[in-house]
Coordinates of C-alpha atoms in Angstrom, one line a residue:
Chain O
X1 CA -11.5 3.9 -21.5
X2 CA -15.2 4.5 -21.5
X3 CA -17.0 7.8 -21.7
X4 CA -19.3 6.8 -18.9
X5 CA -17.8 8.5 -15.8
X6 CA -20.2 7.1 -13.2
X7 CA -18.8 5.4 -10.1
X8 CA -17.7 1.9 -10.9
X9 CA -16.4 -0.6 -8.4
X10 CA -14.9 -4.0 -9.4
X11 CA -15.8 -6.5 -6.7
X12 CA -14.6 -10.0 -6.3
X13 CA -14.3 -13.0 -4.0
X14 CA -11.9 -16.0 -4.1
X15 CA -11.9 -16.7 -0.4
X16 CA -13.9 -19.9 -0.2
X17 CA -15.8 -22.4 -2.3
X18 CA -16.5 -20.2 -5.4
X19 CA -15.0 -17.5 -7.6
X20 CA -17.2 -14.5 -8.2
X21 CA -16.8 -11.1 -9.9
X22 CA -19.2 -8.2 -10.2
X23 CA -19.1 -4.7 -11.5
X24 CA -21.0 -2.1 -9.6
X25 CA -22.0 0.8 -11.8
X26 CA -24.8 3.4 -11.9
X27 CA -26.0 2.3 -8.5
X28 CA -26.5 -1.4 -9.3
X29 CA -24.7 -4.6 -10.3
X30 CA -24.2 -4.0 -14.0
X31 CA -22.7 -7.4 -14.7
X32 CA -21.3 -10.4 -12.9
X33 CA -19.8 -13.8 -13.1
X34 CA -20.0 -16.7 -10.7
X35 CA -18.4 -20.2 -10.7
X36 CA -18.5 -22.8 -7.9
X37 CA -14.9 -24.1 -7.3
X38 CA -12.9 -25.4 -4.5
X39 CA -9.6 -24.9 -6.4
X40 CA -8.5 -23.1 -9.6
X41 CA -9.3 -19.6 -8.5
X42 CA -5.9 -18.4 -9.7
X43 CA -6.8 -19.6 -13.2
X44 CA -10.4 -18.4 -13.3
X45 CA -10.3 -15.0 -11.6
X46 CA -8.6 -12.8 -14.1
X47 CA -10.5 -14.1 -17.2
X48 CA -13.7 -13.6 -15.2
X49 CA -12.7 -10.0 -14.6
X50 CA -12.1 -9.6 -18.3
X51 CA -15.5 -11.1 -19.0
X52 CA -17.2 -8.7 -16.7
X53 CA -15.5 -5.8 -18.4
X54 CA -16.5 -7.0 -21.8
X55 CA -20.1 -7.6 -20.7
X56 CA -20.6 -4.1 -19.3
X57 CA -23.4 -2.5 -21.3
X58 CA -21.8 -3.9 -24.5
X59 CA -19.1 -1.3 -24.3
X60 CA -15.7 -2.5 -23.3
X61 CA -14.3 -0.8 -20.2
X62 CA -11.0 -1.4 -18.4
X63 CA -9.3 -0.9 -15.1
X64 CA -8.8 2.8 -16.0
X65 CA -12.6 3.3 -15.7
X66 CA -12.8 2.1 -12.2
X67 CA -13.2 4.1 -9.0
X68 CA -12.2 1.4 -6.6
X69 CA -11.6 -2.3 -6.2
X70 CA -13.3 -4.3 -3.4
X71 CA -12.2 -7.8 -2.3
X72 CA -13.0 -10.2 0.6
X73 CA -10.1 -10.5 3.0
X74 CA -11.2 -13.6 5.0
X75 CA -11.4 -15.6 7.0
X76 CA -11.5 -18.3 4.4
X77 CA -8.9 -20.5 2.7
X78 CA -5.4 -18.9 3.1
X79 CA -4.6 -19.4 -0.5
X80 CA -7.9 -18.0 -1.7
X81 CA -7.5 -14.9 0.5
X82 CA -4.1 -14.3 -0.9
X83 CA -5.2 -14.8 -4.6
X84 CA -7.9 -12.1 -4.1
X85 CA -5.8 -9.6 -2.2
X86 CA -2.7 -10.0 -4.4
X87 CA -4.8 -9.5 -7.5
X88 CA -6.7 -6.5 -6.0
X89 CA -3.6 -4.7 -4.9
X90 CA -1.9 -5.3 -8.3
X91 CA -5.0 -4.1 -10.2
X92 CA -5.0 -0.9 -8.1
X93 CA -1.3 -0.2 -8.1
X94 CA -0.6 1.5 -11.5
X95 CA -3.5 4.0 -11.0
X96 CA -3.4 4.1 -7.2
X97 CA -7.0 3.1 -7.0
X98 CA -8.4 2.6 -3.5
X99 CA -8.8 -1.1 -2.4
X100 CA -11.7 -1.8 -0.1
X101 CA -11.3 -5.0 2.0
X102 CA -14.5 -6.6 3.3
X103 CA -14.3 -9.3 5.9
X104 CA -16.2 -12.5 5.1
X105 CA -18.3 -11.9 8.3
X106 CA -19.4 -8.5 7.0
X107 CA -20.2 -10.0 3.6
X108 CA -22.1 -13.0 4.9
X109 CA -24.0 -10.8 7.4
X110 CA -24.9 -8.4 4.6
X111 CA -26.1 -11.2 2.3
X112 CA -28.2 -13.0 5.0
X113 CA -32.0 -12.4 5.1
X114 CA -32.8 -9.4 7.3
X115 CA -34.5 -10.9 10.4
X116 CA -35.0 -9.6 13.9
X117 CA -32.7 -10.3 16.7
X118 CA -29.0 -10.8 17.0
X119 CA -27.0 -12.9 14.7
X120 CA -23.9 -15.0 14.9
X121 CA -22.0 -15.4 11.7
X122 CA -20.4 -18.8 11.7
X123 CA -17.8 -19.7 9.0
X124 CA -16.5 -23.2 8.5
X125 CA -12.9 -23.8 9.3
X126 CA -12.8 -27.4 8.2
X127 CA -11.3 -28.1 11.6
X128 CA -12.9 -28.6 15.0
X129 CA -13.4 -24.9 15.6
X130 CA -15.4 -22.1 13.9
X131 CA -14.7 -18.6 12.8
X132 CA -17.4 -16.5 14.4
X133 CA -18.5 -12.9 14.9
X134 CA -21.5 -11.6 16.8
X135 CA -23.8 -9.0 15.3
X136 CA -26.5 -7.2 17.3
X137 CA -29.9 -6.4 15.9
X138 CA -28.7 -2.8 15.0
X139 CA -26.2 -4.4 12.7
X140 CA -23.2 -3.6 14.8
X141 CA -20.5 -6.2 15.1
X142 CA -20.1 -6.5 18.8
X143 CA -17.6 -9.3 19.4
X144 CA -14.9 -11.0 17.4
X145 CA -13.9 -12.0 14.8
X146 CA -12.7 -15.0 16.7
X147 CA -11.8 -18.7 16.1
X148 CA -13.7 -20.7 18.8
X149 CA -14.8 -24.2 19.5
X150 CA -18.4 -25.1 19.9
X151 CA -18.0 -25.2 23.7
X152 CA -16.4 -21.8 23.8
X153 CA -19.2 -20.4 21.7
X154 CA -21.8 -22.0 24.0
X155 CA -20.4 -20.1 27.1
X156 CA -20.5 -16.8 25.2
X157 CA -24.0 -17.0 23.7
X158 CA -26.9 -15.0 25.3
X159 CA -29.7 -17.1 26.8
X160 CA -32.3 -15.8 24.2
X161 CA -32.5 -17.2 20.8
X162 CA -30.0 -16.2 18.1
X163 CA -29.9 -16.6 14.3
X164 CA -26.8 -18.5 13.0
X165 CA -25.6 -17.5 9.5
X166 CA -23.0 -19.0 7.3
X167 CA -21.6 -22.3 6.1
X168 CA -20.6 -23.3 9.6
X169 CA -24.1 -22.7 11.1
X170 CA -25.5 -26.2 10.7
X171 CA -22.5 -27.9 12.3
X172 CA -22.4 -25.5 15.2
X173 CA -26.2 -25.8 15.8
X174 CA -25.8 -29.6 16.0
X175 CA -23.2 -29.2 18.7
X176 CA -25.2 -26.6 20.6
X177 CA -28.3 -28.8 20.5
X178 CA -26.3 -31.7 21.7
X179 CA -25.3 -29.7 24.8
X180 CA -28.8 -28.7 25.6
X181 CA -29.6 -25.5 23.7
X182 CA -32.8 -25.2 21.7
X183 CA -32.2 -25.3 17.9
X184 CA -31.4 -21.9 16.5
X185 CA -32.8 -20.3 13.3
X186 CA -30.3 -21.1 10.6
X187 CA -29.3 -19.5 7.3
X188 CA -26.5 -21.9 6.4
X189 CA -26.3 -21.5 2.7
X190 CA -25.1 -17.9 2.8
X191 CA -21.6 -17.7 1.2
X192 CA -19.8 -14.7 -0.3
X193 CA -21.0 -13.9 -3.8
X194 CA -19.7 -10.7 -5.4
X195 CA -22.9 -9.7 -7.1
X196 CA -24.7 -9.9 -3.7
X197 CA -22.3 -7.9 -1.6
X198 CA -21.3 -5.4 -4.3
X199 CA -23.7 -2.8 -2.8
X200 CA -21.9 -3.2 0.6
X201 CA -18.7 -2.4 -1.2
X202 CA -20.3 0.7 -2.7
X203 CA -21.6 1.9 0.7
X204 CA -18.2 1.4 2.2
X205 CA -16.6 3.4 -0.6
X206 CA -19.1 6.2 -0.2
X207 CA -18.5 6.3 3.6
X208 CA -14.8 6.9 2.9
X209 CA -14.0 4.7 5.9
X210 CA -11.6 2.1 4.7
X211 CA -7.9 1.5 4.9
X212 CA -5.5 -0.5 2.8
X213 CA -6.8 -4.0 3.6
X214 CA -4.7 -6.7 5.2
X215 CA -5.6 -10.4 5.1
X216 CA -7.7 -11.7 8.0
X217 CA -6.4 -15.3 8.5
X218 CA -7.6 -15.7 12.1
X219 CA -5.1 -18.6 12.4
X220 CA -1.4 -18.7 12.9
X221 CA 0.6 -20.5 10.2
X222 CA 1.0 -24.2 10.7
X223 CA 4.7 -25.0 10.8
X224 CA 6.1 -27.6 8.4
X225 CA 9.7 -26.9 7.6
X226 CA 11.2 -27.4 4.2
X227 CA 14.8 -27.3 3.1
X228 CA 15.8 -23.9 1.9
X229 CA 16.2 -23.4 -1.7
Chain I
X1 CA 12.3 -3.4 -24.4
X2 CA 11.7 -3.4 -20.7
X3 CA 10.2 -6.1 -18.5
X4 CA 9.2 -6.2 -14.9
X5 CA 10.0 -9.6 -13.3
X6 CA 8.5 -11.1 -10.2
X7 CA 10.0 -14.0 -8.2
X8 CA 8.3 -15.5 -5.1
X9 CA 8.8 -19.3 -5.3
X10 CA 10.7 -19.8 -2.1
X11 CA 11.9 -17.5 0.6
X12 CA 12.9 -14.4 -1.3
X13 CA 10.4 -11.8 -2.4
X14 CA 12.0 -10.3 -5.5
X15 CA 11.0 -7.7 -8.2
X16 CA 13.3 -6.4 -10.9
X17 CA 13.2 -4.3 -14.1
X18 CA 15.5 -5.3 -16.9
X19 CA 15.8 -3.9 -20.4
X20 CA 16.7 -5.5 -23.7
X21 CA 20.2 -4.1 -23.6
X22 CA 20.9 -6.2 -20.5
X23 CA 20.7 -3.3 -18.1
X24 CA 19.2 -4.1 -14.7
X25 CA 17.3 -0.9 -13.9
X26 CA 16.3 -2.2 -10.4
X27 CA 16.8 -5.5 -8.6
X28 CA 14.8 -5.7 -5.3
X29 CA 15.4 -8.8 -3.3
X30 CA 13.8 -9.1 0.1
X31 CA 15.1 -12.2 2.1
X32 CA 12.8 -13.8 4.6
X33 CA 15.6 -15.5 6.4
X34 CA 14.8 -13.9 9.8
X35 CA 11.2 -15.1 9.6
X36 CA 12.2 -18.7 9.1
X37 CA 15.3 -18.8 11.2
X38 CA 13.7 -20.1 14.4
X39 CA 12.3 -23.1 12.5
X40 CA 15.6 -24.0 10.9
X41 CA 14.0 -24.2 7.5
X42 CA 11.5 -22.5 5.2
X43 CA 7.9 -22.7 6.5
X44 CA 5.6 -22.5 3.4
X45 CA 2.7 -20.7 5.0
X46 CA 5.0 -18.1 6.7
X47 CA 6.7 -17.6 3.3
X48 CA 3.4 -17.1 1.4
X49 CA 2.1 -14.6 4.0
X50 CA 5.3 -12.7 3.9
X51 CA 5.3 -12.5 0.0
X52 CA 1.8 -11.0 0.2
X53 CA 2.9 -8.5 2.8
X54 CA 5.8 -7.1 0.7
X55 CA 5.3 -7.7 -3.0
X56 CA 3.4 -4.7 -4.0
X57 CA 5.7 -2.4 -2.1
X58 CA 8.6 -4.0 -3.9
X59 CA 6.9 -3.4 -7.2
X60 CA 6.6 0.3 -6.4
X61 CA 10.1 0.5 -5.1
X62 CA 11.5 -1.1 -8.3
X63 CA 9.5 1.3 -10.5
X64 CA 10.8 4.3 -8.5
X65 CA 14.4 3.1 -8.6
X66 CA 14.2 2.5 -12.4
X67 CA 12.6 5.9 -12.8
X68 CA 10.0 4.6 -15.2
X69 CA 6.3 4.5 -15.5
X70 CA 4.2 1.4 -16.3
X71 CA 3.8 2.9 -19.8
X72 CA 7.5 2.4 -20.3
X73 CA 7.2 -1.3 -19.8
X74 CA 6.6 -4.0 -22.5
X75 CA 5.5 -6.9 -20.3
X76 CA 5.1 -8.4 -16.9
X77 CA 6.9 -11.7 -16.1
X78 CA 6.5 -13.9 -13.1
X79 CA 7.6 -17.2 -11.8
X80 CA 4.7 -19.6 -12.3
X81 CA 6.6 -22.6 -10.8
X82 CA 8.3 -24.8 -9.8
X83 CA 8.3 -23.9 -6.1
X84 CA 6.1 -23.4 -3.0
X85 CA 2.7 -23.0 -4.4
X86 CA 1.5 -20.4 -1.9
X87 CA 4.3 -18.0 -2.7
X88 CA 4.2 -18.7 -6.5
X89 CA 0.5 -17.8 -6.5
X90 CA 1.1 -14.4 -4.8
X91 CA 3.7 -13.4 -7.4
X92 CA 1.8 -14.8 -10.3
X93 CA -1.5 -13.1 -9.3
X94 CA 0.4 -9.8 -8.8
X95 CA 1.7 -10.2 -12.3
X96 CA -1.7 -11.0 -13.8
X97 CA -3.3 -8.1 -11.9
X98 CA -0.6 -5.7 -13.2
X99 CA -1.1 -7.2 -16.7
X100 CA -4.8 -6.3 -16.9
X101 CA -4.3 -3.0 -15.1
X102 CA -1.8 -1.9 -17.7
X103 CA -2.8 -3.9 -20.8
X104 CA 0.8 -5.3 -20.9
X105 CA 1.4 -9.0 -21.8
X106 CA 1.8 -11.5 -19.1
X107 CA 4.7 -13.9 -19.4
X108 CA 4.8 -17.1 -17.2
X109 CA 8.4 -18.1 -16.4
X110 CA 9.7 -21.5 -15.2
X111 CA 11.9 -20.5 -12.3
X112 CA 14.7 -22.9 -13.5
X113 CA 14.6 -21.2 -16.9
X114 CA 15.4 -18.0 -15.1
X115 CA 18.6 -19.5 -13.6
X116 CA 19.4 -21.2 -16.9
X117 CA 19.3 -18.0 -19.0
X118 CA 21.0 -15.7 -16.4
X119 CA 24.4 -15.9 -18.2
X120 CA 22.8 -14.4 -21.3
X121 CA 21.8 -11.4 -19.1
X122 CA 25.2 -11.0 -17.6
X123 CA 27.2 -11.4 -20.8
X124 CA 27.2 -12.5 -24.5
X125 CA 26.4 -16.2 -24.8
X126 CA 25.1 -18.0 -27.8
X127 CA 23.3 -21.4 -27.9
X128 CA 24.0 -24.2 -27.4
X129 CA 25.5 -24.4 -23.9
X130 CA 25.5 -26.8 -21.0
X131 CA 24.1 -25.6 -17.6
X132 CA 24.5 -27.1 -14.2
X133 CA 21.7 -25.7 -12.0
X134 CA 22.3 -26.3 -8.3
X135 CA 20.0 -25.0 -5.6
X136 CA 18.0 -26.1 -2.6
X137 CA 15.3 -27.5 -4.7
X138 CA 17.1 -28.7 -7.8
X139 CA 20.3 -30.2 -9.1
X140 CA 20.4 -30.8 -12.9
X141 CA 22.5 -30.7 -16.0
X142 CA 20.6 -29.1 -18.8
X143 CA 21.5 -28.8 -22.5
X144 CA 20.2 -25.5 -23.8
X145 CA 19.8 -25.0 -27.5
X146 CA 17.3 -22.2 -27.5
X147 CA 14.4 -20.6 -25.6
X148 CA 12.1 -23.4 -24.5
X149 CA 14.6 -25.9 -25.9
X150 CA 15.9 -27.5 -22.8
X151 CA 16.9 -31.1 -22.4
X152 CA 17.7 -32.5 -19.0
X153 CA 20.8 -34.7 -19.2
X154 CA 20.8 -35.7 -15.5
X155 CA 19.2 -34.8 -12.3
X156 CA 19.5 -35.6 -8.6
X157 CA 17.7 -38.9 -7.8
X158 CA 17.2 -37.8 -4.1
X159 CA 18.3 -34.6 -2.3
X160 CA 19.2 -31.5 -4.2
X161 CA 22.7 -30.2 -3.5
X162 CA 21.5 -27.2 -1.5
X163 CA 19.2 -29.4 0.5
X164 CA 22.1 -31.6 1.4
X165 CA 24.1 -28.5 2.4
X166 CA 21.2 -27.3 4.6
X167 CA 20.5 -30.7 6.2
X168 CA 24.2 -31.3 6.9
X169 CA 24.5 -27.8 8.4
X170 CA 21.6 -28.7 10.7
X171 CA 23.4 -31.9 11.8
X172 CA 26.4 -29.8 12.6
X173 CA 24.2 -27.3 14.5
X174 CA 25.2 -24.4 12.3
X175 CA 23.1 -21.3 11.8
X176 CA 20.2 -21.0 9.3
X177 CA 20.5 -20.7 6.3
X178 CA 22.8 -23.7 6.5
X179 CA 24.5 -23.6 3.1
X180 CA 26.4 -20.3 3.6
X181 CA 27.1 -21.1 7.2
X182 CA 28.6 -24.5 6.2
X183 CA 30.8 -22.9 3.6
X184 CA 32.1 -20.4 6.1
X185 CA 33.0 -23.1 8.6
X186 CA 34.6 -25.2 5.9
X187 CA 37.1 -22.4 5.2
X188 CA 39.0 -23.2 8.4
X189 CA 38.6 -27.0 8.2
X190 CA 40.6 -29.9 6.9
X191 CA 38.8 -31.4 3.9
X192 CA 40.8 -34.7 4.2
X193 CA 40.1 -35.5 7.8
X194 CA 36.8 -37.4 7.4
X195 CA 36.5 -40.1 4.7
X196 CA 33.0 -39.5 3.2
X197 CA 31.5 -41.3 0.3
X198 CA 31.3 -39.9 -3.3
X199 CA 27.9 -41.2 -4.5
X200 CA 27.4 -42.0 -8.2
X201 CA 31.1 -41.8 -9.1
X202 CA 31.7 -43.2 -12.6
X203 CA 28.0 -44.0 -13.3
X204 CA 27.2 -44.2 -17.0
X205 CA 24.5 -41.4 -16.8
X206 CA 24.6 -37.8 -15.6
X207 CA 22.5 -38.3 -12.5
X208 CA 23.4 -37.0 -9.1
X209 CA 22.8 -38.2 -5.5
X210 CA 23.5 -36.5 -2.2
X211 CA 21.4 -38.2 0.4
X212 CA 24.0 -40.9 1.2
X213 CA 26.6 -38.2 1.8
X214 CA 24.4 -36.5 4.2
X215 CA 23.7 -39.8 6.0
X216 CA 27.5 -40.4 6.2
X217 CA 27.8 -37.1 8.0
X218 CA 25.0 -38.1 10.4
X219 CA 26.9 -41.3 11.1
X220 CA 30.0 -39.4 12.0
X221 CA 28.0 -37.0 14.3
X222 CA 26.3 -40.0 16.0
X223 CA 29.6 -41.8 16.4
X224 CA 30.9 -38.9 18.4
X225 CA 27.5 -38.8 20.3
X226 CA 27.1 -35.2 19.1
X227 CA 30.2 -34.0 21.0
X228 CA 32.3 -32.7 18.1
X229 CA 34.6 -29.9 19.0
X230 CA 34.8 -26.8 17.0
X231 CA 37.8 -28.0 15.0
X232 CA 36.0 -31.3 14.2
X233 CA 32.9 -29.4 13.0
X234 CA 35.0 -27.3 10.7
X235 CA 36.8 -30.4 9.4
X236 CA 33.6 -32.3 8.8
X237 CA 32.1 -29.2 7.0
X238 CA 35.2 -29.1 4.8
X239 CA 35.2 -32.8 4.2
X240 CA 31.5 -32.7 3.2
X241 CA 32.0 -29.7 0.9
X242 CA 35.0 -31.4 -0.7
X243 CA 33.0 -34.6 -1.3
X244 CA 30.2 -32.6 -2.9
X245 CA 32.7 -30.9 -5.2
X246 CA 34.2 -34.3 -6.1
X247 CA 30.8 -35.7 -7.0
X248 CA 29.9 -32.6 -9.1
X249 CA 33.2 -32.8 -10.9
X250 CA 32.8 -36.5 -11.8
X251 CA 29.3 -35.9 -13.0
X252 CA 30.4 -32.8 -15.0
X253 CA 32.9 -34.9 -16.9
X254 CA 30.1 -37.2 -17.9
X255 CA 27.7 -34.4 -18.7
X256 CA 30.3 -32.6 -20.9
X257 CA 30.9 -35.9 -22.7
X258 CA 27.1 -36.4 -23.3
X259 CA 26.7 -32.7 -24.3
X260 CA 29.6 -32.8 -26.8
X261 CA 28.2 -35.9 -28.4
X262 CA 25.0 -34.0 -29.2
X263 CA 26.5 -30.6 -29.8
X264 CA 30.1 -31.0 -31.0
X265 CA 30.4 -27.2 -31.4
X266 CA 29.1 -26.3 -28.0
X267 CA 31.9 -24.7 -26.0
X268 CA 30.4 -23.2 -22.9
X269 CA 29.5 -24.5 -19.5
X270 CA 27.4 -22.3 -17.1
X271 CA 26.4 -22.7 -13.5
X272 CA 23.4 -21.2 -11.8
X273 CA 21.3 -21.5 -8.6
X274 CA 22.0 -20.7 -5.0
X275 CA 24.8 -23.2 -4.6
X276 CA 26.6 -21.6 -7.5
X277 CA 27.4 -18.8 -5.1
X278 CA 29.6 -21.2 -3.1
X279 CA 33.1 -20.0 -3.9
X280 CA 34.8 -23.4 -3.2
X281 CA 32.5 -25.2 -5.6
X282 CA 32.7 -22.5 -8.2
X283 CA 36.5 -22.7 -8.2
X284 CA 36.6 -26.4 -8.3
X285 CA 34.0 -26.5 -11.2
X286 CA 35.9 -23.8 -13.1
X287 CA 39.1 -25.8 -13.0
X288 CA 37.4 -28.9 -14.1
X289 CA 35.5 -27.3 -16.9
X290 CA 38.6 -25.4 -18.1
X291 CA 40.6 -28.7 -18.1
X292 CA 37.9 -30.1 -20.3
X293 CA 38.4 -27.3 -22.8
X294 CA 35.2 -25.4 -22.2
X295 CA 34.5 -21.8 -21.3
X296 CA 33.2 -21.5 -17.7
X297 CA 30.5 -18.9 -17.0
X298 CA 29.2 -18.2 -13.5
X299 CA 26.8 -15.3 -12.8
X300 CA 27.8 -12.7 -10.2
X301 CA 27.0 -14.0 -6.7
X302 CA 24.0 -11.7 -6.3
X303 CA 22.4 -13.3 -9.4
X304 CA 23.0 -16.9 -8.3
X305 CA 20.3 -17.0 -5.7
X306 CA 16.7 -16.3 -6.4
X307 CA 16.0 -12.9 -7.9
X308 CA 13.6 -11.0 -10.1
X309 CA 16.2 -9.9 -12.7
X310 CA 16.5 -13.5 -14.0
X311 CA 12.7 -13.7 -14.3
X312 CA 12.5 -10.3 -16.1
X313 CA 15.3 -11.4 -18.4
X314 CA 13.7 -14.7 -19.2
X315 CA 10.6 -12.6 -19.9
X316 CA 12.5 -10.5 -22.4
X317 CA 13.8 -13.6 -24.2
X318 CA 10.3 -15.1 -24.4
X319 CA 8.6 -11.8 -25.5
X320 CA 11.2 -11.4 -28.3
X321 CA 9.8 -14.7 -29.7
X322 CA 6.2 -13.7 -29.0
X323 CA 5.9 -16.3 -26.3
X324 CA 3.3 -14.6 -24.0
X325 CA 0.7 -16.4 -21.9
X326 CA -3.0 -16.3 -21.3
X327 CA -4.3 -15.0 -18.0
X328 CA -5.7 -18.4 -17.0
X329 CA -2.1 -19.8 -16.8
X330 CA -2.0 -22.2 -13.9
X331 CA 0.7 -22.1 -11.2
X332 CA 2.8 -25.3 -11.4
X333 CA 4.4 -26.4 -8.1
X334 CA 6.2 -29.2 -10.0
X335 CA 7.3 -28.1 -13.5
X336 CA 10.2 -29.9 -15.1
X337 CA 12.2 -27.5 -17.3
X338 CA 11.9 -29.8 -20.3
X339 CA 8.1 -30.1 -20.0
X340 CA 6.0 -28.2 -22.6
X341 CA 5.2 -24.6 -21.6
X342 CA 1.5 -25.1 -21.6
X343 CA -0.8 -22.2 -22.0
X344 CA 1.7 -20.4 -24.3
X345 CA 0.1 -19.0 -27.4
X346 CA 1.7 -17.8 -30.7

C-alpha cells in the first residue's frame, strides 16, 4: 500500500479492437498502457494492470490504494465486454470498491474533438446495422442507445448537418450519401482508449451518480444449441 | 490451506471454498437449466451472459457461508478450459481479478482434472488409479499417476456419453436436461425390448463410440413414425441405457487390462462427470469393476456434475506442488487432459 492517499481510479477497456489500461491519480493520467488487439484481451489485461501499478511514480501501488475502478460496458464485442466487467467486479469485490461503468457511446463522445452541433456516435456492429446514440450540442444524450440500420437512422436524423463519430461513421456516411444526404463531418478513428477517457471516469466518480454497472450488449444472444455437459 | 474455486465452463455457475483437510466450507452451484430449457440444449451466449450476471454474487455468498475473509485464503483457482469459451473467460477473469486484488496466487485448472481428482477430495486415495470420466462433453479413460501426470487410455471417437443421452432424450421428446429425464423414464422400461447395437465391443483399444447407438434409436423412432406410446418410450429409454452400460462395461474390461499392464499395483477405479450420477450406470460399473478385483470409487452425486469444489480441490493439489500460473494464462476451449499445462511456472 502506498502512502499517497490521493484519489486513484483504475480505468480499462477491453470492449473492442484494443486493450487499454490507465491510472488516474492527482487529477491526471499518471500512467497507462495500450495495445491494439482483436483477440487476446483475457491474456493481456491483468499483466497490463500490473504494469500500470508498477509504473506509477516509480512506487509500487496495488488495488488497496484505489478509490474506484472504471470500465467500458459496451456495446462492443460480447466477449470483450464480459472480460472487462468480470475483471472489474472481481478487482472491486474484496475491498468493496465502487465500479463505474461507462458506455462506449459516452466514451467515444467524450474522446471526440469538441465541435459545434449535434453528434451521432456510430459504433461498428460488424453486421448490417449500427449501434448509435444521438447527442445534442449541450452534450446531452437525447436518444438511444439503439441498434439501427442505415435506413432507420436516415428517417430519424434531423435535416441539418450532424457530425458522425466512431468506428462506424464512415460506413454509415456512405449509406446516407447513397440515399441522397450530403456528406457529414466524420471523426471515424475515435475508439475507446483508457488514458483518453480516464478523466470522464473521474468526473463520474466525483458526481457520485453511478450504479453497479451491467453489460450493454444491445443485441439478443444468437441461438446455437449445444449438447448439455 | 484454503482455496476458492470457480467453475463456469458449461451451464453451471459454481463457486466453492475447500480446505486442505478435505472440508468443503461452501459449495455454491447455480444451474442455468431454466434459461436453456426452451432451446432444448445449452446456448453458449446465454450461458456466458448468465455466468457474468451471477458469478460475483456467488463468490460473496461462498465467502459468507464459509465465514472467512479473503485473508484466510491461500489461492484462487478457476477452470481455464476445456469448455464453452465465453463462460470459461468469465470465471477465469473473475479469478485473475480476485488474484491481483488480494495478492493470492492464481491457479488455472483443467476442468477434467477437477473431475479426475474429486475422489481424492471425498476420500483417501493414492496414485496410481484408473478413472472413467463421462459427461456431456467428454468420455475418456485416464490413467492417473500424479498431479499433471495423466495419460488418456481411450476416448470417445464421436459423441460423448452424456451427449448421446441428451440427443436420445430429445428424440424421445423428453424434458431438458435429457440425461436425468431419460434415466427416470428408463426405470419403468424393459431394457430388453429393443435390440440396439453395442458399438466398439471387443475392440483392441479403449476407445468409445456412441453416435451409432443414438442413430439406432432414431431409426426405431422413425420406424414408428414418431408414434411411440408411453410404454414404448420407457422401453426404448431403458434399452438405450442398457446398451450404454454394456458398452462401458466392455470398454472398462479393456481399460483395466491396459491399466494393469502399466501399473500392476494399481487397485482403484474411479468414475466422475455428470453421467457418473446415473444410478443404473453406477451400479453396473461397480459390479463390473468389483468382479475385476478393483476397488470402485464414485463421488457423491452432487460432486459428479460440474461444481466449484472439484476446482478448488484441484487448486489445493496443484498449490501444494507449487504449481501456480501467471496472469496471462490463456483460456483453452479445447484442452486435452494429457496436454502440457502451459503457462505453469515453478
